[in-house]
Short mmCIF file of C-alpha atoms in Angstrom, two decimals:
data_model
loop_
_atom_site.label_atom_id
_atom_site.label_comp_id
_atom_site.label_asym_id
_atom_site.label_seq_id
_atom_site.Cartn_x
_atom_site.Cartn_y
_atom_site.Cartn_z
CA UNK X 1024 1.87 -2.77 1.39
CA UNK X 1025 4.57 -5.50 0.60
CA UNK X 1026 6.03 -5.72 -2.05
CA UNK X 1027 6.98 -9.67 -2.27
CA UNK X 1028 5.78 -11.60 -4.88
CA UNK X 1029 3.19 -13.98 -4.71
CA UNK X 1030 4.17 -16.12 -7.44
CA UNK X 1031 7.61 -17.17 -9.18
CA UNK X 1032 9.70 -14.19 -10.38
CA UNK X 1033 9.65 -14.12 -14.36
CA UNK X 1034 12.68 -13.65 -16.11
CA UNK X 1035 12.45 -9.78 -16.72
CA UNK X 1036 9.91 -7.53 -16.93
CA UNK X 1037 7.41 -7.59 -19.47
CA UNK X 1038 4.16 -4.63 -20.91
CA UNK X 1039 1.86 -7.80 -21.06
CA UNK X 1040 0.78 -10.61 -18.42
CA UNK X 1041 0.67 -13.86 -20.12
CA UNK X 1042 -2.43 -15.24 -18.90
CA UNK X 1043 -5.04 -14.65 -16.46
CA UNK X 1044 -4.03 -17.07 -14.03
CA UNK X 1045 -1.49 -16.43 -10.82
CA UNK X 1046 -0.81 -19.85 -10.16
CA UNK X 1047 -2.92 -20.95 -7.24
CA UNK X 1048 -5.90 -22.78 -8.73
CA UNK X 1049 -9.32 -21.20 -8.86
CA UNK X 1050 -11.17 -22.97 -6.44
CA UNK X 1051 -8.16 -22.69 -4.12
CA UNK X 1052 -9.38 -22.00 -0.11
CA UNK X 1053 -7.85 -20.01 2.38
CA UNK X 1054 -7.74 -20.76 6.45
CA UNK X 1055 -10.57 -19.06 7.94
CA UNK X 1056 -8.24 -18.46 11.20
CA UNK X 1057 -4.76 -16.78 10.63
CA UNK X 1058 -1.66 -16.34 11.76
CA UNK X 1059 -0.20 -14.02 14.54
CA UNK X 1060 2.65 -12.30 13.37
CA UNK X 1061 2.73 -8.92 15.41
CA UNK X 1062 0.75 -7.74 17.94
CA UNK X 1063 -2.49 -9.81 19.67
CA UNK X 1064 -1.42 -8.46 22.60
CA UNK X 1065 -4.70 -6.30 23.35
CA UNK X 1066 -4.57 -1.82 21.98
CA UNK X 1067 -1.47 -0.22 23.32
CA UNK X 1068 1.47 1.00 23.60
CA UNK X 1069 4.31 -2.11 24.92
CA UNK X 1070 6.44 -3.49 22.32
CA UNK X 1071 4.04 -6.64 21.70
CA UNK X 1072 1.19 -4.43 21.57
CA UNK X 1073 -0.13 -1.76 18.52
CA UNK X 1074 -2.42 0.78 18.41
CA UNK X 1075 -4.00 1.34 15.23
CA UNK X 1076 -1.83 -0.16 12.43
CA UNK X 1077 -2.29 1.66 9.28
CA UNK X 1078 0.16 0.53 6.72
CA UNK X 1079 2.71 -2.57 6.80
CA UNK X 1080 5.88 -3.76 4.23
CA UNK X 1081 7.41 -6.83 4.59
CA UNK X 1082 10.85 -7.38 3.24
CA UNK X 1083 12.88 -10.34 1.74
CA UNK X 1084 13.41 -12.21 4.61
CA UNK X 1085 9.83 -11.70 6.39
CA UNK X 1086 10.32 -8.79 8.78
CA UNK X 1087 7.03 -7.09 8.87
CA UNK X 1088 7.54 -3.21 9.38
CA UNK X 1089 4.70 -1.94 10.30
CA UNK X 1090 3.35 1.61 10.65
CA UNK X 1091 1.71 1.73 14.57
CA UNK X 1092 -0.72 4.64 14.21
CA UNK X 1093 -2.10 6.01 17.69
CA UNK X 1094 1.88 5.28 18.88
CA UNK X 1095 3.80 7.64 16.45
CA UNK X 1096 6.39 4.88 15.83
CA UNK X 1097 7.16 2.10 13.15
CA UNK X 1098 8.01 -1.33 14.61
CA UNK X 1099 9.76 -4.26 13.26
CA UNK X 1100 8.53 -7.79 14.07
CA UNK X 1101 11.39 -10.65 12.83
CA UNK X 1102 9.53 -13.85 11.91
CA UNK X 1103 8.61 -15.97 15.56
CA UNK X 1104 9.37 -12.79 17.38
CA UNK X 1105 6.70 -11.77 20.75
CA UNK X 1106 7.25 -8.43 20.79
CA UNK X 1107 8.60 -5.81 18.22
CA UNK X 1108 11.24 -3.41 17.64
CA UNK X 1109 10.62 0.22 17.59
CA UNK X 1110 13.09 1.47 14.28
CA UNK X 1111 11.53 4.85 13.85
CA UNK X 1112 9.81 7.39 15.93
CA UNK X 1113 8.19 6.34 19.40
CA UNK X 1114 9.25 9.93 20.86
CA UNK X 1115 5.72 11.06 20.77
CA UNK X 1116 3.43 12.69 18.70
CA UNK X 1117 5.37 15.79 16.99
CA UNK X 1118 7.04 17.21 13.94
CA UNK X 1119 10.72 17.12 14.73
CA UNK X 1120 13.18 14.84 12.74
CA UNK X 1121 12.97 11.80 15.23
CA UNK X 1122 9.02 12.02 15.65
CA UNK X 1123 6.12 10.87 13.43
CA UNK X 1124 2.42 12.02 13.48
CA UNK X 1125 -0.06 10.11 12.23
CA UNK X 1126 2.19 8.32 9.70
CA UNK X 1127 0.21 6.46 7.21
CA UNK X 1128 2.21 3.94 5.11
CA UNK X 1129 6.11 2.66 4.66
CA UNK X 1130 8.08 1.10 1.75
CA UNK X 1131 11.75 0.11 3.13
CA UNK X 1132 14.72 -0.14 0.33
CA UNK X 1133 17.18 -3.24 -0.17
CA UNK X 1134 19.30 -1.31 1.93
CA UNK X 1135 17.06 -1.41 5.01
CA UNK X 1136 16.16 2.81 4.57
CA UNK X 1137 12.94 3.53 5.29
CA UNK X 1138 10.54 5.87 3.55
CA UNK X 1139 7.59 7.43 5.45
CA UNK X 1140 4.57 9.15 4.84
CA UNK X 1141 3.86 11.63 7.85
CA UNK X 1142 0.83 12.43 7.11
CA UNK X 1143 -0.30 15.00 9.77
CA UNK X 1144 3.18 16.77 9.28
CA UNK X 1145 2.46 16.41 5.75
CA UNK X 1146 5.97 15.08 4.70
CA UNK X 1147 7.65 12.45 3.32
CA UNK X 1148 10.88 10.82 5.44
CA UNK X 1149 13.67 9.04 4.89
CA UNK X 1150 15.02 7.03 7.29
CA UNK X 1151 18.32 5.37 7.65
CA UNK X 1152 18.81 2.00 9.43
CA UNK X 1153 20.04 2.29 12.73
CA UNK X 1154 19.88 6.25 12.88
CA UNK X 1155 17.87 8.14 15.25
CA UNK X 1156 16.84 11.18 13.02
CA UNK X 1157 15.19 10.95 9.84
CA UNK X 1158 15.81 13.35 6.62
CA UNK X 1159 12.80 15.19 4.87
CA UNK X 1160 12.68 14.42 1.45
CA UNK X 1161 9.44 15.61 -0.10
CA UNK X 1162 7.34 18.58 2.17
CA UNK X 1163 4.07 20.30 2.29
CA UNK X 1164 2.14 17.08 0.62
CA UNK X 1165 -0.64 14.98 2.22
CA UNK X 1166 0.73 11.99 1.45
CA UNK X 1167 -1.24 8.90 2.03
CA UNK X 1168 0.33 6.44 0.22
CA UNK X 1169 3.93 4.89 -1.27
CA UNK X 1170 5.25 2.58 -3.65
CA UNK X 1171 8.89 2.03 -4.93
CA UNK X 1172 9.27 0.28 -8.46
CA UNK X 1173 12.06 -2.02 -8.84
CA UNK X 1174 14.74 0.60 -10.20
CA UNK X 1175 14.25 2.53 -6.45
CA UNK X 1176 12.36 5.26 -7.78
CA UNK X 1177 9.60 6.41 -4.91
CA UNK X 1178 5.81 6.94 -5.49
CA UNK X 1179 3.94 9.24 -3.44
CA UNK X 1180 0.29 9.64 -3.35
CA UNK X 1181 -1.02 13.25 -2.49
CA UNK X 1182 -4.40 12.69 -1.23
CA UNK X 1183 -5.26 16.79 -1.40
CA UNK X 1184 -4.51 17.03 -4.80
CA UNK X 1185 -5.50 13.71 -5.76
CA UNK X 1186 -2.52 12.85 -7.83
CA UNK X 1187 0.39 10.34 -7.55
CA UNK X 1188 3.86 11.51 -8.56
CA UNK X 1189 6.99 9.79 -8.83
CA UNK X 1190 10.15 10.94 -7.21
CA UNK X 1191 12.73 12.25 -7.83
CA UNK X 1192 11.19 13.27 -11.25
CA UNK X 1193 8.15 15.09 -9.53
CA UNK X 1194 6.44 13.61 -12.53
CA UNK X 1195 2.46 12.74 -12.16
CA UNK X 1196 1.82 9.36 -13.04
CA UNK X 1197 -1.84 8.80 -12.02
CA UNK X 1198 -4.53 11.45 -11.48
CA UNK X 1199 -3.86 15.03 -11.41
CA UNK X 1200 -7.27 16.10 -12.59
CA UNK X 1201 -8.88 17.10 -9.70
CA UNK X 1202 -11.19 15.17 -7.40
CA UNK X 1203 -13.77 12.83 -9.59
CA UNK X 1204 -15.07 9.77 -11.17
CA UNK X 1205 -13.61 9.88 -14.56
CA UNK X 1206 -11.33 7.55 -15.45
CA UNK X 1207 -8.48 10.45 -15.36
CA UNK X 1208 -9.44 11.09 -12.14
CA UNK X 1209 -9.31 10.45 -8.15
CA UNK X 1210 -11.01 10.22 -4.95
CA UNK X 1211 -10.20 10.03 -1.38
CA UNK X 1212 -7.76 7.14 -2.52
CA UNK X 1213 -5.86 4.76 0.01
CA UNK X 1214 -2.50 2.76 -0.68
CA UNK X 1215 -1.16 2.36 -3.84
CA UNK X 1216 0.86 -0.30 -5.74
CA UNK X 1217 3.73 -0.36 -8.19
CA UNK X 1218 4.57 -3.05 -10.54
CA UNK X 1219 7.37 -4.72 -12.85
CA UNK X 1220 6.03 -2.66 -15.30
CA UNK X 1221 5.60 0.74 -13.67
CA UNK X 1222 2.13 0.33 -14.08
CA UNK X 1223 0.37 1.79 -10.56
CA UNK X 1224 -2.81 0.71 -8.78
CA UNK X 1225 -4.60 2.59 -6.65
CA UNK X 1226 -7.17 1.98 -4.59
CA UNK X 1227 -9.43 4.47 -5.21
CA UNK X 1228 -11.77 4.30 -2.35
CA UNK X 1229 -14.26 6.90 -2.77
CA UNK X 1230 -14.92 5.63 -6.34
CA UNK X 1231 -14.93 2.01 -4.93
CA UNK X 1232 -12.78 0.61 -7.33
CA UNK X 1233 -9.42 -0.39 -8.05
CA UNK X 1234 -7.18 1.59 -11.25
CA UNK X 1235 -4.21 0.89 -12.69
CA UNK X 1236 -2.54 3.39 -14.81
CA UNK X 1237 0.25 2.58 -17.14
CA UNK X 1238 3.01 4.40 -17.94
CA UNK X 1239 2.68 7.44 -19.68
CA UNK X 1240 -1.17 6.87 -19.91
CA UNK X 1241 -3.59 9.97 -19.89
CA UNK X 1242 -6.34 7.72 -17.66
CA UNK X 1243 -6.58 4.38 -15.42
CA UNK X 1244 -8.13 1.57 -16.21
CA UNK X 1245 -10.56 0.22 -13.55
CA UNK X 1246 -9.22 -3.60 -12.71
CA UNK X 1247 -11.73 -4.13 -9.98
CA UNK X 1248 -15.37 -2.82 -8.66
CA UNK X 1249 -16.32 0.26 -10.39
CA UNK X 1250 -19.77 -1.08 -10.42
CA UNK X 1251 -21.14 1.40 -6.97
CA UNK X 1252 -20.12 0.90 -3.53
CA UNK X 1253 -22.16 -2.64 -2.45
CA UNK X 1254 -21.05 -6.21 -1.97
CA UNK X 1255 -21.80 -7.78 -4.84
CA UNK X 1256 -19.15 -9.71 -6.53
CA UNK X 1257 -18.28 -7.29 -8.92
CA UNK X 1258 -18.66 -4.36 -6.43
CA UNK X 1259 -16.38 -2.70 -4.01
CA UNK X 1260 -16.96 -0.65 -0.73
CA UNK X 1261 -14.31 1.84 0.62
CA UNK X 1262 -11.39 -0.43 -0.58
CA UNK X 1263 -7.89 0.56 1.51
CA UNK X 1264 -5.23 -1.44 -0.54
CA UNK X 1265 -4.14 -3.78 -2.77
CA UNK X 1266 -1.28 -5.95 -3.66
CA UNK X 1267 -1.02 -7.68 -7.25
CA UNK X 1268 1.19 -10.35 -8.81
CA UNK X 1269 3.19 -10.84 -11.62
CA UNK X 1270 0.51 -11.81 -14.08
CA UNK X 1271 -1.87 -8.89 -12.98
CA UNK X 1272 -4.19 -10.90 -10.47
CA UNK X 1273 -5.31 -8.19 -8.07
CA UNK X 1274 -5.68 -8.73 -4.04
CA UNK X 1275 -7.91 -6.16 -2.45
CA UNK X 1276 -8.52 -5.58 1.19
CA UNK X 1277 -12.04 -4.20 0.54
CA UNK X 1278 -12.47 -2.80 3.70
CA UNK X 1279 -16.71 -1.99 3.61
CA UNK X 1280 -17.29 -5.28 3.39
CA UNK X 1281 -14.90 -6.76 5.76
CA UNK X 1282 -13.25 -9.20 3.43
CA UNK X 1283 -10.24 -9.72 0.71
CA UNK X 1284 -11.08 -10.15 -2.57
CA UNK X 1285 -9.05 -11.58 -5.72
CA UNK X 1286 -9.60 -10.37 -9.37
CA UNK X 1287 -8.13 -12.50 -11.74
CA UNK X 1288 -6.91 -10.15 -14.70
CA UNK X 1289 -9.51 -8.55 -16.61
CA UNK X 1290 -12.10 -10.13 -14.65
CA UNK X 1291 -15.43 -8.17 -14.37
CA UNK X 1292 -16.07 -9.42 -11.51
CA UNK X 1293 -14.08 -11.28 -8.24
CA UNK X 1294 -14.21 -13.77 -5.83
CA UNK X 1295 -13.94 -13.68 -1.87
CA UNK X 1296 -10.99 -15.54 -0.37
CA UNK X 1297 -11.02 -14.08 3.37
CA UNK X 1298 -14.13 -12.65 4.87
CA UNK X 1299 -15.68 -12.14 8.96
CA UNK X 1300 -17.90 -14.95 8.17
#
């Protein structure tokens, strides 16, 4: 997920939102038809074509990187650009140093390094700019997820053991409990989310909801559904990831149900703001 804000930066970080509101009024409305920015080109494997996107970051000056599945590489698309860049992988499916395998998600540094999960190689890379080889940082986890907090510190979620830990601490900071529905556990989760605070969000998709654990906390808190899978307002189904401003207003792509949602903070319910309809 990126990590840009979605509203003015505040002055420093702070433990408590002040208010409920993000800044774009309530009854705001969204275009129902959006904008190209990679891709469009039909499945496949040319550079203005993907195959299977499954994770995306887009950095400070709007490059999207994104993580092209079913091609083993991760592409970078420049604002106005037709086709993309191929910046890591593209040497086919495989487990060497230059190769990816069903890589999942990517968080890229101020520096322009980029951070990998691998998921079928079940590894964690780091990946220079401009070099051809990556470096293993963190093996033998199914990672499924990444975030980076502001200090550079690296999340990783571990979808086998259901835990996130932060790195290089190899500290758990959200499950870690074993597979479950209690609120200091995890299930089948997607993408996760780190913010000013340290506080992480995960989209917990086989719970259908959305938790945020703060740091140091012995349980999440759930910020969105929780309520059953369904697609009632204050329900989720299956959702993949989230991104959430500075005053804790949470954007889920609630994948079940084909839409996004917003949840202003603690709301017990949302609102739709992009949906197939």
């Amino acid at each position: 997920m990126a990590t840009k804000a979605i509203c003015p930066q505040l002055p420093s970080p702070t433990t408590t939102p002040p208010s409920s509101h993000d800044g774009i009024c309530a009854n705001a409305t969204w275009n129902k038809i959006g904008t190209i920015v990679a891709g469009g080109n039909g499945q496949g494997s040319g550079l203005n074509q993907l195959n299977k996107p499954s994770g995306l970051f887009v950095d400070d000056d709007d490059a999207v990187y994104i993580v092209d599945g079913m091609n083993d590489r991760v592409v970078k698309w420049r604002p106005g650009d037709s086709s993309g860049q191929v910046v890591a992988g593209g040497n086919g499916p495989g487990n060497h140093t230059d190769q990816l395998d069903d890589a999942s998600s990517i968080v890229v540094d101020k520096n322009g390094t980029m951070f990998i999960c691998d998921s079928r190689n079940t590894r964690v890379l780091q990946w220079v700019k401009g070099e051809n080889q990556a470096q293993i940082i963190v093996d033998n986890i199914l990672c499924w997820g990444l975030a980076m907090d502001y200090e550079g510190s690296l999340y990783v979620a571990d979808a086998h053991e259901h835990e996130i830990k932060k790195w290089p601490d190899n500290q758990i900071v959200a499950g870690g409990n074993g597979e479950g529905a209690a609120l200091n556990q995890l299930r089948f989760f997607a993408h996760i989310f780190v913010d000013r605070d340290k506080s992480v969000y995960v989209a917990d998709d086989g719970n259908h909801r959305v938790m945020k654990w703060i740091v140091g906390a012995k349980e999440g808190i759930v910020v969105a559904g929780g309520n059953g899978q369904g697609d009632h307002m204050d329900q989720l189904s299956d959702p993949q990831s989230m991104i959430v401003d500075q005053l804790g207003t949470v954007y889920v792509a609630d994948w079940g149900n084909h839409r996004i949602m917003r949840w202003f903070n603690g709301s017990k319910s949302g609102s739709v703001i992009i949906d197939d309809r």
